[in-house]
Amino acid sequence: MNSLRGRELFSYLPAYYETSRVMQSDMEAKGIELDALYQALNSAADQFFVRTATWGLERWEMELGIPTDRNKPIEQRRAVLESKLRGAGTFSGALVKNVAEAYDGGTVEVSFQPEEWGFTVKFVDTLGIPPNLEDLKAAIEEIKPAHLAVAYAFNYLLIRDIHDVMTLGELGQTPLNKFAGGV
């Protein structure tokens, strides 16, 4: 018997059905239907949470007023949604950090320069430019006060960083956009 639920159903039957092909087939058929039902229920439950939603992302985007772009990877769409959900409240460095980390998935530092009427978002453990930067910029523009300017600081690999750390094979497999001056 291939069905998990079919085997479970069969275990509830009296022992004299163990050799009955009719009952085995019946429990297998019912089990397959129950397996499909449980899978559908679990899939529907996943749509209630941004981190697990797939086909329900459009509903989340509609509720939060975010335009749907099916060409973006699901993870980027989830990051936009999570950031929007996190972005409520009084503007602060912690709020910017929370929103930025939802997009990047790594550590972000936020520093304010009050004399310049601005702040900087620095990506600490991400090399190069994060793939979802334009969405992050839009989210930060939405939550920051209009009089503050925002700057972004990125980390790149430098010659001094790779001299004693990376082998030639590792170096050859590292994309150029992770290096300073790389495309």
PDB file of C-alpha atoms in Angstrom:
ATOM      1  CA  MET A   1       0.000   0.000   0.000  1.00  0.00           C
ATOM      2  CA  ASN A   2       1.481   3.354  -1.075  1.00  0.00           C
ATOM      3  CA  SER A   3      -0.868   5.755   0.680  1.00  0.00           C
ATOM      4  CA  LEU A   4       0.137   6.891   4.169  1.00  0.00           C
ATOM      5  CA  ARG A   5      -3.463   7.532   5.204  1.00  0.00           C
ATOM      6  CA  GLY A   6      -4.537   4.278   3.517  1.00  0.00           C
ATOM      7  CA  ARG A   7      -2.138   2.310   5.723  1.00  0.00           C
ATOM      8  CA  GLU A   8      -3.467   4.201   8.737  1.00  0.00           C
ATOM      9  CA  LEU A   9      -7.076   3.422   7.806  1.00  0.00           C
ATOM     10  CA  PHE A  10      -6.187  -0.213   7.205  1.00  0.00           C
ATOM     11  CA  SER A  11      -4.641  -0.456  10.678  1.00  0.00           C
ATOM     12  CA  TYR A  12      -8.037   0.321  12.240  1.00  0.00           C
ATOM     13  CA  LEU A  13      -9.687  -2.701  10.606  1.00  0.00           C
ATOM     14  CA  PRO A  14     -10.011  -6.101  12.300  1.00  0.00           C
ATOM     15  CA  ALA A  15      -7.147  -8.554  11.721  1.00  0.00           C
ATOM     16  CA  TYR A  16      -9.194 -10.860   9.490  1.00  0.00           C
ATOM     17  CA  TYR A  17      -9.077  -8.188   6.716  1.00  0.00           C
ATOM     18  CA  GLU A  18      -5.268  -8.377   6.483  1.00  0.00           C
ATOM     19  CA  THR A  19      -5.386 -10.789   3.546  1.00  0.00           C
ATOM     20  CA  SER A  20      -8.374  -9.207   1.792  1.00  0.00           C
ATOM     21  CA  ARG A  21      -7.318  -7.611  -1.490  1.00  0.00           C
ATOM     22  CA  VAL A  22     -10.716  -5.914  -1.720  1.00  0.00           C
ATOM     23  CA  MET A  23     -10.237  -4.138   1.625  1.00  0.00           C
ATOM     24  CA  GLN A  24      -6.630  -3.268   0.772  1.00  0.00           C
ATOM     25  CA  SER A  25      -7.760  -1.698  -2.503  1.00  0.00           C
ATOM     26  CA  ASP A  26     -10.609   0.104  -0.765  1.00  0.00           C
ATOM     27  CA  MET A  27      -8.325   1.554   1.934  1.00  0.00           C
ATOM     28  CA  GLU A  28      -5.705   2.469  -0.686  1.00  0.00           C
ATOM     29  CA  ALA A  29      -8.299   4.392  -2.749  1.00  0.00           C
ATOM     30  CA  LYS A  30      -9.681   6.166   0.299  1.00  0.00           C
ATOM     31  CA  GLY A  31      -6.158   6.839   1.558  1.00  0.00           C
ATOM     32  CA  ILE A  32      -5.112   8.451  -1.729  1.00  0.00           C
ATOM     33  CA  GLU A  33      -8.091  10.791  -1.496  1.00  0.00           C
ATOM     34  CA  LEU A  34      -7.291  11.617   2.131  1.00  0.00           C
ATOM     35  CA  ASP A  35      -3.627  12.238   1.249  1.00  0.00           C
ATOM     36  CA  ALA A  36      -4.738  14.707  -1.432  1.00  0.00           C
ATOM     37  CA  LEU A  37      -7.141  16.373   1.022  1.00  0.00           C
ATOM     38  CA  TYR A  38      -4.450  16.786   3.687  1.00  0.00           C
ATOM     39  CA  GLN A  39      -2.029  18.164   1.105  1.00  0.00           C
ATOM     40  CA  ALA A  40      -4.629  20.717  -0.050  1.00  0.00           C
ATOM     41  CA  LEU A  41      -5.412  21.707   3.551  1.00  0.00           C
ATOM     42  CA  ASN A  42      -1.723  22.169   4.367  1.00  0.00           C
ATOM     43  CA  SER A  43      -1.220  24.216   1.206  1.00  0.00           C
ATOM     44  CA  ALA A  44      -4.175  26.443   2.100  1.00  0.00           C
ATOM     45  CA  ALA A  45      -2.868  26.894   5.653  1.00  0.00           C
ATOM     46  CA  ASP A  46       0.544  27.925   4.255  1.00  0.00           C
ATOM     47  CA  GLN A  47      -1.095  30.873   2.491  1.00  0.00           C
ATOM     48  CA  PHE A  48      -1.950  32.508   5.825  1.00  0.00           C
ATOM     49  CA  PHE A  49       1.743  33.250   6.476  1.00  0.00           C
ATOM     50  CA  VAL A  50       3.941  35.411   4.246  1.00  0.00           C
ATOM     51  CA  ARG A  51       7.006  33.201   4.757  1.00  0.00           C
ATOM     52  CA  THR A  52       5.227  30.097   3.440  1.00  0.00           C
ATOM     53  CA  ALA A  53       2.717  31.596   1.005  1.00  0.00           C
ATOM     54  CA  THR A  54       3.012  30.669  -2.687  1.00  0.00           C
ATOM     55  CA  TRP A  55      -0.183  30.971  -4.700  1.00  0.00           C
ATOM     56  CA  GLY A  56      -1.625  33.267  -1.984  1.00  0.00           C
ATOM     57  CA  LEU A  57       1.016  35.980  -2.458  1.00  0.00           C
ATOM     58  CA  GLU A  58      -1.291  37.873  -4.827  1.00  0.00           C
ATOM     59  CA  ARG A  59      -3.893  38.176  -2.076  1.00  0.00           C
ATOM     60  CA  TRP A  60      -1.273  39.512   0.350  1.00  0.00           C
ATOM     61  CA  GLU A  61      -0.039  42.006  -2.265  1.00  0.00           C
ATOM     62  CA  MET A  62      -3.581  43.170  -2.970  1.00  0.00           C
ATOM     63  CA  GLU A  63      -4.313  43.623   0.757  1.00  0.00           C
ATOM     64  CA  LEU A  64      -1.148  45.674   1.293  1.00  0.00           C
ATOM     65  CA  GLY A  65      -1.470  47.722  -1.898  1.00  0.00           C
ATOM     66  CA  ILE A  66       1.655  46.301  -3.538  1.00  0.00           C
ATOM     67  CA  PRO A  67       1.614  45.798  -7.314  1.00  0.00           C
ATOM     68  CA  THR A  68       1.934  42.130  -8.290  1.00  0.00           C
ATOM     69  CA  ASP A  69       4.962  41.258 -10.400  1.00  0.00           C
ATOM     70  CA  ARG A  70       4.893  37.554 -11.277  1.00  0.00           C
ATOM     71  CA  ASN A  71       8.311  37.867 -12.956  1.00  0.00           C
ATOM     72  CA  LYS A  72      10.015  38.360  -9.588  1.00  0.00           C
ATOM     73  CA  PRO A  73      11.147  35.298  -7.630  1.00  0.00           C
ATOM     74  CA  ILE A  74       8.817  34.263  -4.814  1.00  0.00           C
ATOM     75  CA  GLU A  75      11.460  35.061  -2.182  1.00  0.00           C
ATOM     76  CA  GLN A  76      11.713  38.678  -3.395  1.00  0.00           C
ATOM     77  CA  ARG A  77       7.930  39.051  -3.387  1.00  0.00           C
ATOM     78  CA  ARG A  78       7.828  37.659   0.160  1.00  0.00           C
ATOM     79  CA  ALA A  79      10.543  40.117   1.214  1.00  0.00           C
ATOM     80  CA  VAL A  80       8.506  43.050  -0.100  1.00  0.00           C
ATOM     81  CA  LEU A  81       5.436  41.841   1.797  1.00  0.00           C
ATOM     82  CA  GLU A  82       7.323  41.157   5.008  1.00  0.00           C
ATOM     83  CA  SER A  83       8.965  44.547   4.845  1.00  0.00           C
ATOM     84  CA  LYS A  84       5.625  46.257   4.343  1.00  0.00           C
ATOM     85  CA  LEU A  85       4.224  44.426   7.355  1.00  0.00           C
ATOM     86  CA  ARG A  86       7.270  45.329   9.462  1.00  0.00           C
ATOM     87  CA  GLY A  87       7.290  48.940   8.282  1.00  0.00           C
ATOM     88  CA  ALA A  88       4.447  50.161  10.462  1.00  0.00           C
ATOM     89  CA  GLY A  89       5.178  52.424  13.393  1.00  0.00           C
ATOM     90  CA  THR A  90       7.236  55.458  14.346  1.00  0.00           C
ATOM     91  CA  PHE A  91      10.266  56.079  12.162  1.00  0.00           C
ATOM     92  CA  SER A  92      13.492  54.995  13.858  1.00  0.00           C
ATOM     93  CA  GLY A  93      16.793  53.299  13.127  1.00  0.00           C
ATOM     94  CA  ALA A  94      15.347  50.045  14.460  1.00  0.00           C
ATOM     95  CA  LEU A  95      12.426  50.306  12.023  1.00  0.00           C
ATOM     96  CA  VAL A  96      14.748  50.907   9.045  1.00  0.00           C
ATOM     97  CA  LYS A  97      16.986  48.035  10.184  1.00  0.00           C
ATOM     98  CA  ASN A  98      13.979  45.719  10.532  1.00  0.00           C
ATOM     99  CA  VAL A  99      12.670  46.610   7.072  1.00  0.00           C
ATOM    100  CA  ALA A 100      16.089  46.350   5.400  1.00  0.00           C
ATOM    101  CA  GLU A 101      16.853  42.983   6.970  1.00  0.00           C
ATOM    102  CA  ALA A 102      13.532  41.654   5.674  1.00  0.00           C
ATOM    103  CA  TYR A 103      14.765  42.359   2.130  1.00  0.00           C
ATOM    104  CA  ASP A 104      18.388  41.368   2.483  1.00  0.00           C
ATOM    105  CA  GLY A 105      18.148  38.456   4.879  1.00  0.00           C
ATOM    106  CA  GLY A 106      21.500  39.501   6.371  1.00  0.00           C
ATOM    107  CA  THR A 107      22.725  41.945   8.964  1.00  0.00           C
ATOM    108  CA  VAL A 108      22.163  45.642   8.291  1.00  0.00           C
ATOM    109  CA  GLU A 109      23.491  48.642  10.216  1.00  0.00           C
ATOM    110  CA  VAL A 110      21.727  51.996  10.209  1.00  0.00           C
ATOM    111  CA  SER A 111      23.599  55.145  11.149  1.00  0.00           C
ATOM    112  CA  PHE A 112      22.213  58.670  11.279  1.00  0.00           C
ATOM    113  CA  GLN A 113      24.001  61.847  10.191  1.00  0.00           C
ATOM    114  CA  PRO A 114      21.798  64.592  11.696  1.00  0.00           C
ATOM    115  CA  GLU A 115      24.047  67.417  10.482  1.00  0.00           C
ATOM    116  CA  GLU A 116      23.495  66.201   6.910  1.00  0.00           C
ATOM    117  CA  TRP A 117      19.799  65.448   7.404  1.00  0.00           C
ATOM    118  CA  GLY A 118      20.265  61.843   6.430  1.00  0.00           C
ATOM    119  CA  PHE A 119      21.053  58.280   7.360  1.00  0.00           C
ATOM    120  CA  THR A 120      23.023  55.375   5.892  1.00  0.00           C
ATOM    121  CA  VAL A 121      21.944  51.775   5.464  1.00  0.00           C
ATOM    122  CA  LYS A 122      25.029  49.537   5.442  1.00  0.00           C
ATOM    123  CA  PHE A 123      24.831  45.903   4.364  1.00  0.00           C
ATOM    124  CA  VAL A 124      27.238  44.166   6.733  1.00  0.00           C
ATOM    125  CA  ASP A 125      27.410  40.538   5.612  1.00  0.00           C
ATOM    126  CA  THR A 126      26.085  40.773   2.052  1.00  0.00           C
ATOM    127  CA  LEU A 127      28.699  41.006  -0.689  1.00  0.00           C
ATOM    128  CA  GLY A 128      27.840  43.224  -3.634  1.00  0.00           C
ATOM    129  CA  ILE A 129      24.480  44.820  -4.281  1.00  0.00           C
ATOM    130  CA  PRO A 130      21.474  42.872  -2.957  1.00  0.00           C
ATOM    131  CA  PRO A 131      19.219  41.596  -5.768  1.00  0.00           C
ATOM    132  CA  ASN A 132      16.100  43.239  -4.356  1.00  0.00           C
ATOM    133  CA  LEU A 133      17.608  46.705  -3.795  1.00  0.00           C
ATOM    134  CA  GLU A 134      15.039  48.673  -5.830  1.00  0.00           C
ATOM    135  CA  ASP A 135      12.170  47.252  -3.765  1.00  0.00           C
ATOM    136  CA  LEU A 136      14.069  48.037  -0.565  1.00  0.00           C
ATOM    137  CA  LYS A 137      14.638  51.617  -1.711  1.00  0.00           C
ATOM    138  CA  ALA A 138      10.924  52.006  -2.414  1.00  0.00           C
ATOM    139  CA  ALA A 139      10.006  50.637   1.028  1.00  0.00           C
ATOM    140  CA  ILE A 140      12.438  52.929   2.824  1.00  0.00           C
ATOM    141  CA  GLU A 141      11.208  55.938   0.825  1.00  0.00           C
ATOM    142  CA  GLU A 142       7.701  55.076   1.990  1.00  0.00           C
ATOM    143  CA  ILE A 143       8.547  54.932   5.706  1.00  0.00           C
ATOM    144  CA  LYS A 144      11.174  57.688   6.054  1.00  0.00           C
ATOM    145  CA  PRO A 145      10.361  61.352   6.615  1.00  0.00           C
ATOM    146  CA  ALA A 146      10.611  63.379   3.402  1.00  0.00           C
ATOM    147  CA  HIS A 147      13.325  65.698   4.741  1.00  0.00           C
ATOM    148  CA  LEU A 148      15.834  62.883   5.349  1.00  0.00           C
ATOM    149  CA  ALA A 149      18.195  61.633   2.649  1.00  0.00           C
ATOM    150  CA  VAL A 150      19.193  57.996   2.569  1.00  0.00           C
ATOM    151  CA  ALA A 151      22.510  56.526   1.399  1.00  0.00           C
ATOM    152  CA  TYR A 152      23.378  52.858   0.905  1.00  0.00           C
ATOM    153  CA  ALA A 153      26.771  51.312   1.697  1.00  0.00           C
ATOM    154  CA  PHE A 154      27.759  47.946   0.238  1.00  0.00           C
ATOM    155  CA  ASN A 155      30.520  45.437   0.963  1.00  0.00           C
ATOM    156  CA  TYR A 156      32.735  44.133  -1.807  1.00  0.00           C
ATOM    157  CA  LEU A 157      35.646  41.733  -1.915  1.00  0.00           C
ATOM    158  CA  LEU A 158      38.984  43.511  -2.055  1.00  0.00           C
ATOM    159  CA  ILE A 159      42.368  42.064  -3.032  1.00  0.00           C
ATOM    160  CA  ARG A 160      43.495  42.175   0.588  1.00  0.00           C
ATOM    161  CA  ASP A 161      40.427  40.131   1.575  1.00  0.00           C
ATOM    162  CA  ILE A 162      41.126  37.284  -0.833  1.00  0.00           C
ATOM    163  CA  HIS A 163      44.924  37.132  -0.835  1.00  0.00           C
ATOM    164  CA  ASP A 164      45.330  34.525   1.923  1.00  0.00           C
ATOM    165  CA  VAL A 165      41.747  33.320   2.202  1.00  0.00           C
ATOM    166  CA  MET A 166      40.557  32.097  -1.219  1.00  0.00           C
ATOM    167  CA  THR A 167      41.987  29.454  -3.512  1.00  0.00           C
ATOM    168  CA  LEU A 168      42.156  29.987  -7.268  1.00  0.00           C
ATOM    169  CA  GLY A 169      39.186  27.641  -7.709  1.00  0.00           C
ATOM    170  CA  GLU A 170      37.058  29.600  -5.235  1.00  0.00           C
ATOM    171  CA  LEU A 171      38.177  32.839  -6.832  1.00  0.00           C
ATOM    172  CA  GLY A 172      37.146  31.602 -10.286  1.00  0.00           C
ATOM    173  CA  GLN A 173      33.673  30.670  -9.031  1.00  0.00           C
ATOM    174  CA  THR A 174      32.994  34.021  -7.357  1.00  0.00           C
ATOM    175  CA  PRO A 175      30.804  36.339  -9.477  1.00  0.00           C
ATOM    176  CA  LEU A 176      32.372  39.644 -10.531  1.00  0.00           C
ATOM    177  CA  ASN A 177      29.648  41.709  -8.865  1.00  0.00           C
ATOM    178  CA  LYS A 178      31.028  40.608  -5.472  1.00  0.00           C
ATOM    179  CA  PHE A 179      34.331  42.445  -6.132  1.00  0.00           C
ATOM    180  CA  ALA A 180      34.954  46.180  -5.849  1.00  0.00           C
ATOM    181  CA  GLY A 181      34.771  47.599  -9.367  1.00  0.00           C
ATOM    182  CA  GLY A 182      33.097  44.403 -10.651  1.00  0.00           C
ATOM    183  CA  VAL A 183      30.215  44.556 -13.044  1.00  0.00           C
TER     184      VAL A 183
END
